[in-house]
mmCIF file of C-alpha atoms in Angstrom:
data_model
loop_
_atom_site.group_PDB
_atom_site.id
_atom_site.type_symbol
_atom_site.label_atom_id
_atom_site.label_comp_id
_atom_site.label_asym_id
_atom_site.label_seq_id
_atom_site.Cartn_x
_atom_site.Cartn_y
_atom_site.Cartn_z
ATOM 1 C CA UNK A 1077 -115.114 12.499 -24.208
ATOM 2 C CA UNK A 1078 -113.273 10.015 -26.430
ATOM 3 C CA UNK A 1079 -111.546 12.770 -28.096
ATOM 4 C CA UNK A 1080 -110.536 14.648 -24.908
ATOM 5 C CA UNK A 1081 -109.366 11.500 -23.438
ATOM 6 C CA UNK A 1082 -107.326 10.734 -26.579
ATOM 7 C CA UNK A 1083 -105.879 14.304 -26.430
ATOM 8 C CA UNK A 1084 -104.890 13.698 -22.552
ATOM 9 C CA UNK A 1085 -103.181 10.549 -23.307
ATOM 10 C CA UNK A 1086 -101.190 11.948 -26.272
ATOM 11 C CA UNK A 1087 -100.006 14.846 -24.015
ATOM 12 C CA UNK A 1088 -98.807 12.282 -21.433
ATOM 13 C CA UNK A 1089 -97.044 10.403 -24.075
ATOM 14 C CA UNK A 1090 -95.484 13.397 -25.446
ATOM 15 C CA UNK A 1091 -94.270 14.472 -22.102
ATOM 16 C CA UNK A 1092 -92.725 11.143 -21.285
ATOM 17 C CA UNK A 1093 -90.954 10.973 -24.651
ATOM 18 C CA UNK A 1094 -89.457 14.546 -24.239
ATOM 19 C CA UNK A 1095 -88.273 13.645 -20.724
ATOM 20 C CA UNK A 1096 -86.492 10.360 -21.945
ATOM 21 C CA UNK A 1097 -84.886 12.466 -25.034
ATOM 22 C CA UNK A 1098 -83.767 15.005 -22.522
ATOM 23 C CA UNK A 1099 -82.190 12.427 -20.300
ATOM 24 C CA UNK A 1100 -80.541 10.600 -23.059
ATOM 25 C CA UNK A 1101 -79.081 13.895 -24.288
ATOM 26 C CA UNK A 1102 -77.619 14.654 -20.725
ATOM 27 C CA UNK A 1103 -76.194 11.193 -20.357
ATOM 28 C CA UNK A 1104 -74.445 11.628 -23.734
ATOM 29 C CA UNK A 1105 -73.085 15.098 -22.863
ATOM 30 C CA UNK A 1106 -71.929 13.712 -19.378
ATOM 31 C CA UNK A 1107 -70.120 10.840 -21.135
ATOM 32 C CA UNK A 1108 -68.509 13.369 -23.701
ATOM 33 C CA UNK A 1109 -66.996 15.363 -20.808
ATOM 34 C CA UNK A 1110 -65.442 12.194 -18.936
ATOM 35 C CA UNK A 1111 -61.619 11.923 -19.302
ATOM 36 C CA UNK A 1112 -60.416 9.084 -21.273
ATOM 37 C CA UNK A 1113 -59.128 6.034 -19.563
ATOM 38 C CA UNK A 1114 -55.934 4.546 -20.273
ATOM 39 C CA UNK A 1115 -54.098 1.270 -19.211
ATOM 40 C CA UNK A 1116 -50.413 1.222 -19.394
ATOM 41 C CA UNK A 1117 -49.020 -2.450 -19.112
ATOM 42 C CA UNK A 1118 -45.251 -2.535 -18.193
ATOM 43 C CA UNK A 1119 -43.082 -5.705 -18.910
ATOM 44 C CA UNK A 1120 -40.582 -5.659 -16.048
ATOM 45 C CA UNK A 1121 -37.290 -7.080 -17.368
ATOM 46 C CA UNK A 1122 -35.107 -4.932 -19.770
ATOM 47 C CA UNK A 1123 -38.388 -2.668 -19.898
ATOM 48 C CA UNK A 1124 -39.371 -1.150 -16.640
ATOM 49 C CA UNK A 1125 -35.750 -2.348 -15.595
ATOM 50 C CA UNK A 1126 -32.655 -1.911 -17.557
ATOM 51 C CA UNK A 1127 -31.433 -5.535 -17.034
ATOM 52 C CA UNK A 1128 -33.189 -8.999 -16.454
ATOM 53 C CA UNK A 1129 -34.021 -9.681 -12.856
ATOM 54 C CA UNK A 1130 -33.201 -13.606 -13.135
ATOM 55 C CA UNK A 1131 -30.031 -13.133 -14.767
ATOM 56 C CA UNK A 1132 -29.092 -10.441 -12.147
ATOM 57 C CA UNK A 1133 -29.903 -12.907 -9.336
ATOM 58 C CA UNK A 1134 -27.570 -15.372 -10.917
ATOM 59 C CA UNK A 1135 -24.593 -13.282 -10.083
ATOM 60 C CA UNK A 1136 -25.154 -14.495 -6.493
ATOM 61 C CA UNK A 1137 -24.050 -18.111 -7.507
ATOM 62 C CA UNK A 1138 -21.693 -17.605 -10.306
ATOM 63 C CA UNK A 1139 -20.174 -20.636 -11.881
ATOM 64 C CA UNK A 1140 -23.173 -23.010 -10.675
ATOM 65 C CA UNK A 1141 -25.557 -20.835 -12.790
ATOM 66 C CA UNK A 1142 -23.725 -21.129 -15.741
ATOM 67 C CA UNK A 1143 -23.684 -24.768 -15.389
ATOM 68 C CA UNK A 1144 -27.467 -24.835 -15.005
ATOM 69 C CA UNK A 1145 -27.707 -22.595 -18.113
ATOM 70 C CA UNK A 1146 -26.586 -25.692 -19.952
ATOM 71 C CA UNK A 1147 -29.857 -27.414 -19.247
ATOM 72 C CA UNK A 1148 -31.880 -24.713 -20.506
ATOM 73 C CA UNK A 1149 -29.865 -24.514 -23.758
ATOM 74 C CA UNK A 1150 -30.492 -28.180 -24.169
ATOM 75 C CA UNK A 1151 -34.309 -27.502 -23.543
ATOM 76 C CA UNK A 1152 -34.389 -29.966 -20.478
ATOM 77 C CA UNK A 1153 -35.909 -27.158 -18.569
ATOM 78 C CA UNK A 1154 -38.269 -24.266 -19.054
ATOM 79 C CA UNK A 1155 -36.793 -20.953 -17.979
ATOM 80 C CA UNK A 1156 -38.865 -20.561 -14.976
ATOM 81 C CA UNK A 1157 -38.035 -24.216 -13.794
ATOM 82 C CA UNK A 1158 -34.400 -23.459 -14.581
ATOM 83 C CA UNK A 1159 -34.565 -20.197 -12.370
ATOM 84 C CA UNK A 1160 -35.964 -22.264 -9.312
ATOM 85 C CA UNK A 1161 -32.856 -24.505 -9.774
ATOM 86 C CA UNK A 1162 -30.785 -21.340 -9.465
ATOM 87 C CA UNK A 1163 -32.632 -20.014 -6.473
ATOM 88 C CA UNK A 1164 -31.741 -23.425 -4.913
ATOM 89 C CA UNK A 1165 -28.216 -23.019 -5.646
ATOM 90 C CA UNK A 1166 -28.047 -19.557 -4.095
ATOM 91 C CA UNK A 1167 -29.612 -20.828 -0.909
ATOM 92 C CA UNK A 1168 -26.964 -23.714 -0.827
ATOM 93 C CA UNK A 1169 -24.181 -20.759 -1.224
ATOM 94 C CA UNK A 1170 -25.366 -19.354 2.095
ATOM 95 C CA UNK A 1171 -26.931 -16.386 0.759
ATOM 96 C CA UNK A 1172 -29.754 -15.059 3.235
ATOM 97 C CA UNK A 1173 -33.095 -13.593 2.318
ATOM 98 C CA UNK A 1174 -31.955 -10.184 3.418
ATOM 99 C CA UNK A 1175 -28.715 -10.629 1.207
ATOM 100 C CA UNK A 1176 -30.803 -11.802 -1.760
ATOM 101 C CA UNK A 1177 -33.177 -8.760 -1.645
ATOM 102 C CA UNK A 1178 -30.518 -6.411 -0.869
ATOM 103 C CA UNK A 1179 -28.924 -7.605 -4.200
ATOM 104 C CA UNK A 1180 -32.035 -7.194 -6.076
ATOM 105 C CA UNK A 1181 -32.514 -3.667 -4.897
ATOM 106 C CA UNK A 1182 -29.267 -2.677 -6.391
ATOM 107 C CA UNK A 1183 -30.569 -3.313 -9.886
ATOM 108 C CA UNK A 1184 -30.403 -0.239 -12.449
ATOM 109 C CA UNK A 1185 -33.311 1.410 -13.501
ATOM 110 C CA UNK A 1186 -32.986 4.325 -16.002
ATOM 111 C CA UNK A 1187 -33.944 7.639 -14.147
ATOM 112 C CA UNK A 1188 -36.391 8.726 -16.628
ATOM 113 C CA UNK A 1189 -38.193 5.379 -16.652
ATOM 114 C CA UNK A 1190 -38.697 6.068 -12.832
ATOM 115 C CA UNK A 1191 -39.893 9.627 -13.799
ATOM 116 C CA UNK A 1192 -42.113 8.194 -16.364
ATOM 117 C CA UNK A 1193 -43.677 5.635 -13.856
ATOM 118 C CA UNK A 1194 -44.184 8.556 -11.293
ATOM 119 C CA UNK A 1195 -45.848 10.744 -14.226
ATOM 120 C CA UNK A 1196 -48.308 7.878 -14.872
ATOM 121 C CA UNK A 1197 -49.091 6.882 -11.313
ATOM 122 C CA UNK A 1198 -49.965 10.581 -10.404
ATOM 123 C CA UNK A 1199 -52.545 10.380 -13.167
ATOM 124 C CA UNK A 1200 -56.480 9.538 -12.038
ATOM 125 C CA UNK A 1201 -57.091 8.623 -15.639
ATOM 126 C CA UNK A 1202 -54.213 6.118 -15.764
ATOM 127 C CA UNK A 1203 -54.084 2.557 -14.471
ATOM 128 C CA UNK A 1204 -50.662 1.133 -14.443
ATOM 129 C CA UNK A 1205 -49.961 -2.769 -14.428
ATOM 130 C CA UNK A 1206 -46.886 -5.095 -14.400
ATOM 131 C CA UNK A 1207 -47.342 -8.136 -16.769
ATOM 132 C CA UNK A 1208 -43.816 -10.060 -16.393
ATOM 133 C CA UNK A 1209 -41.987 -13.301 -16.588
ATOM 134 C CA UNK A 1210 -40.080 -12.362 -13.490
ATOM 135 C CA UNK A 1211 -41.391 -13.265 -10.047
ATOM 136 C CA UNK A 1212 -43.543 -11.565 -7.313
ATOM 137 C CA UNK A 1213 -40.675 -11.324 -4.820
ATOM 138 C CA UNK A 1214 -38.307 -9.466 -7.086
ATOM 139 C CA UNK A 1215 -40.853 -7.124 -8.598
ATOM 140 C CA UNK A 1216 -42.391 -6.118 -5.262
ATOM 141 C CA UNK A 1217 -39.020 -5.661 -3.625
ATOM 142 C CA UNK A 1218 -37.780 -3.450 -6.492
ATOM 143 C CA UNK A 1219 -40.926 -1.399 -6.781
ATOM 144 C CA UNK A 1220 -41.182 -0.973 -2.927
ATOM 145 C CA UNK A 1221 -37.649 0.177 -3.009
ATOM 146 C CA UNK A 1222 -38.154 2.751 -5.484
ATOM 147 C CA UNK A 1223 -41.452 3.849 -3.702
ATOM 148 C CA UNK A 1224 -43.503 2.998 -6.779
ATOM 149 C CA UNK A 1225 -45.465 -0.109 -5.505
ATOM 150 C CA UNK A 1226 -48.590 1.824 -4.669
ATOM 151 C CA UNK A 1227 -48.889 3.271 -8.100
ATOM 152 C CA UNK A 1228 -49.305 -0.235 -9.915
ATOM 153 C CA UNK A 1229 -53.031 -1.420 -9.653
ATOM 154 C CA UNK A 1230 -51.965 -5.017 -10.335
ATOM 155 C CA UNK A 1231 -48.989 -7.324 -10.767
ATOM 156 C CA UNK A 1232 -49.174 -10.527 -12.814
ATOM 157 C CA UNK A 1233 -46.164 -12.634 -12.684
ATOM 158 C CA UNK A 1234 -44.829 -15.789 -11.477
ATOM 159 C CA UNK A 1235 -45.690 -16.223 -7.869
ATOM 160 C CA UNK A 1236 -42.673 -16.639 -5.655
ATOM 161 C CA UNK A 1237 -41.941 -16.653 -1.725
ATOM 162 C CA UNK A 1238 -39.249 -17.474 0.742
ATOM 163 C CA UNK A 1239 -39.816 -20.817 2.443
ATOM 164 C CA UNK A 1240 -39.084 -21.348 6.123
ATOM 165 C CA UNK A 1241 -35.480 -22.257 5.309
ATOM 166 C CA UNK A 1242 -34.901 -18.972 3.514
ATOM 167 C CA UNK A 1243 -34.870 -20.544 0.060
ATOM 168 C CA UNK A 1244 -36.694 -18.582 -2.693
ATOM 169 C CA UNK A 1245 -39.474 -20.573 -4.407
ATOM 170 C CA UNK A 1246 -41.004 -19.771 -7.764
ATOM 171 C CA UNK A 1247 -43.811 -21.247 -9.684
ATOM 172 C CA UNK A 1248 -45.406 -20.976 -13.144
ATOM 173 C CA UNK A 1249 -48.055 -17.976 -13.340
ATOM 174 C CA UNK A 1250 -50.715 -20.156 -14.808
ATOM 175 C CA UNK A 1251 -51.384 -22.894 -17.206
ATOM 176 C CA UNK A 1252 -52.407 -22.089 -20.833
ATOM 177 C CA UNK A 1253 -52.834 -23.504 -24.320
ATOM 178 C CA UNK A 1254 -51.090 -20.648 -26.293
ATOM 179 C CA UNK A 1255 -48.774 -22.001 -28.709
ATOM 180 C CA UNK A 1256 -46.567 -18.942 -29.150
ATOM 181 C CA UNK A 1257 -45.889 -18.007 -25.385
ATOM 182 C CA UNK A 1258 -43.709 -19.769 -22.981
ATOM 183 C CA UNK A 1259 -45.164 -22.654 -20.903
ATOM 184 C CA UNK A 1260 -45.616 -20.647 -17.538
ATOM 185 C CA UNK A 1261 -47.273 -17.300 -18.997
ATOM 186 C CA UNK A 1262 -49.419 -16.182 -21.816
ATOM 187 C CA UNK A 1263 -49.316 -12.539 -21.783
ATOM 188 C CA UNK A 1264 -52.017 -12.097 -24.399
ATOM 189 C CA UNK A 1265 -54.664 -13.635 -22.418
ATOM 190 C CA UNK A 1266 -54.015 -11.161 -19.515
ATOM 191 C CA UNK A 1267 -54.126 -8.430 -21.968
ATOM 192 C CA UNK A 1268 -57.749 -9.698 -22.759
ATOM 193 C CA UNK A 1269 -58.637 -9.968 -19.084
ATOM 194 C CA UNK A 1270 -57.550 -6.568 -18.336
ATOM 195 C CA UNK A 1271 -59.339 -4.917 -20.983
ATOM 196 C CA UNK A 1272 -62.684 -7.115 -20.507
ATOM 197 C CA UNK A 1273 -62.594 -6.222 -16.815
ATOM 198 C CA UNK A 1274 -62.676 -2.664 -17.145
ATOM 199 C CA UNK A 1275 -63.559 -0.085 -19.860
ATOM 200 C CA UNK A 1276 -60.523 1.472 -21.014
ATOM 201 C CA UNK A 1277 -60.282 3.933 -23.971
ATOM 202 C CA UNK A 1278 -56.903 2.844 -24.975
ATOM 203 C CA UNK A 1279 -54.029 0.544 -23.896
ATOM 204 C CA UNK A 1280 -50.245 1.193 -24.047
ATOM 205 C CA UNK A 1281 -47.865 -1.901 -23.820
ATOM 206 C CA UNK A 1282 -44.180 -1.457 -23.013
ATOM 207 C CA UNK A 1283 -42.040 -4.492 -23.718
ATOM 208 C CA UNK A 1284 -38.832 -5.710 -25.396
ATOM 209 C CA UNK A 1285 -38.708 -9.575 -25.684
ATOM 210 C CA UNK A 1286 -40.420 -12.350 -27.640
ATOM 211 C CA UNK A 1287 -42.680 -13.116 -24.644
ATOM 212 C CA UNK A 1288 -44.308 -9.750 -25.187
ATOM 213 C CA UNK A 1289 -45.285 -10.580 -28.944
ATOM 214 C CA UNK A 1290 -48.632 -12.234 -27.775
ATOM 215 C CA UNK A 1291 -49.660 -9.362 -25.564
ATOM 216 C CA UNK A 1292 -48.782 -6.891 -28.395
ATOM 217 C CA UNK A 1293 -50.771 -8.749 -30.890
ATOM 218 C CA UNK A 1294 -54.065 -8.570 -28.814
ATOM 219 C CA UNK A 1295 -54.046 -4.943 -28.719
ATOM 220 C CA UNK A 1296 -56.557 -2.959 -30.914
ATOM 221 C CA UNK A 1297 -56.412 -0.112 -33.395
ATOM 222 C CA UNK A 1298 -55.890 3.031 -31.303
ATOM 223 C CA UNK A 1299 -53.644 1.229 -28.777
ATOM 224 C CA UNK A 1300 -49.904 1.591 -28.904
ATOM 225 C CA UNK A 1301 -47.054 -0.898 -28.218
ATOM 226 C CA UNK A 1302 -43.795 0.747 -27.252
ATOM 227 C CA UNK A 1303 -40.989 -1.909 -28.409
ATOM 228 C CA UNK A 1304 -37.604 -1.456 -27.337
ATOM 229 C CA UNK A 1305 -34.946 -1.275 -30.056
ATOM 230 C CA UNK A 1306 -32.253 -3.987 -30.210
ATOM 231 C CA UNK A 1307 -34.642 -6.618 -29.005
ATOM 232 C CA UNK A 1308 -36.811 -9.441 -30.195
ATOM 233 C CA UNK A 1309 -40.188 -7.892 -29.804
ATOM 234 C CA UNK A 1310 -39.487 -5.075 -32.234
ATOM 235 C CA UNK A 1311 -38.166 -7.391 -34.839
ATOM 236 C CA UNK A 1312 -41.109 -9.736 -34.774
ATOM 237 C CA UNK A 1313 -43.571 -7.006 -34.828
ATOM 238 C CA UNK A 1314 -41.805 -5.699 -37.846
ATOM 239 C CA UNK A 1315 -42.478 -8.798 -39.825
ATOM 240 C CA UNK A 1316 -46.071 -9.023 -39.123
ATOM 241 C CA UNK A 1317 -48.864 -7.327 -41.042
ATOM 242 C CA UNK A 1318 -51.479 -8.364 -38.466
ATOM 243 C CA UNK A 1319 -50.397 -5.897 -35.669
ATOM 244 C CA UNK A 1320 -53.557 -3.388 -35.085
ATOM 245 C CA UNK A 1321 -51.880 -1.153 -32.557
ATOM 246 C CA UNK A 1322 -49.537 1.779 -33.399
ATOM 247 C CA UNK A 1323 -45.884 0.669 -33.042
ATOM 248 C CA UNK A 1324 -43.527 3.192 -31.519
ATOM 249 C CA UNK A 1325 -39.701 2.214 -30.952
ATOM 250 C CA UNK A 1326 -37.795 3.278 -27.747
ATOM 251 C CA UNK A 1327 -34.294 3.080 -26.612
ATOM 252 C CA UNK A 1328 -34.380 4.181 -23.003
ATOM 253 C CA UNK A 1329 -36.336 5.581 -20.114
ATOM 254 C CA UNK A 1330 -36.055 9.202 -21.870
ATOM 255 C CA UNK A 1331 -37.967 7.977 -25.130
ATOM 256 C CA UNK A 1332 -40.750 6.562 -22.863
ATOM 257 C CA UNK A 1333 -41.143 9.559 -20.645
ATOM 258 C CA UNK A 1334 -41.135 11.993 -23.651
ATOM 259 C CA UNK A 1335 -43.730 9.953 -25.339
ATOM 260 C CA UNK A 1336 -46.174 9.899 -22.251
ATOM 261 C CA UNK A 1337 -45.623 13.505 -21.913
ATOM 262 C CA UNK A 1338 -46.347 14.257 -25.467
ATOM 263 C CA UNK A 1339 -49.392 11.838 -25.939
ATOM 264 C CA UNK A 1340 -51.211 11.922 -22.330
ATOM 265 C CA UNK A 1341 -50.921 15.557 -21.700
#
């Protein structure tokens, strides 16, 4: 009886082990067939856009903007605080909200950068996000104008709004303790947040300036940073030996579109 019971229990255990092994193999096979998920992070000024949104807005108040720039050059203001003063000057000049937004919609975007955005946002295996030192009003206005807003899963930037008098107000994105980032935004901390929130197989970061350096340095091996030639980011990355990601230079939207077509198709 004991021998029979022992054989019976052994048979049950063998059956359970076989089922568990089969389940593990099926799960592994299923995972192997899943498409890779890619996160694409766009800086906005001089990256997705050809020009800087803040400096473009300064054209609305001309000489007063130049005078205000002196405070920034002498480090009396952070850039975001300076821009807030520019917005107040634009309001004093009698520029309405509609006129302001219309002015921002006239900003130049390279046609192939628009094509790159549409190529990416049409793909179910790609999430696009904006990580920018601009502000929410500018970015929302411009992306909506180009029918791109719905393609971006998240926008992280300085919050802004038009107050009841029609003056554009802007504040810092967040407080942080990063020593290498401007006081209003640490892009590296958000790169970490994006990656920890969802399981992405790789990250592509598109940027140009010094404010993108921290974000690029948080990338991992297998990730890619597209750094625009002629700007600060590519120079700083070229001088460090600590960058883990692949470094790809680009000049305009055509380079970006071609790179994505070659590497995501």
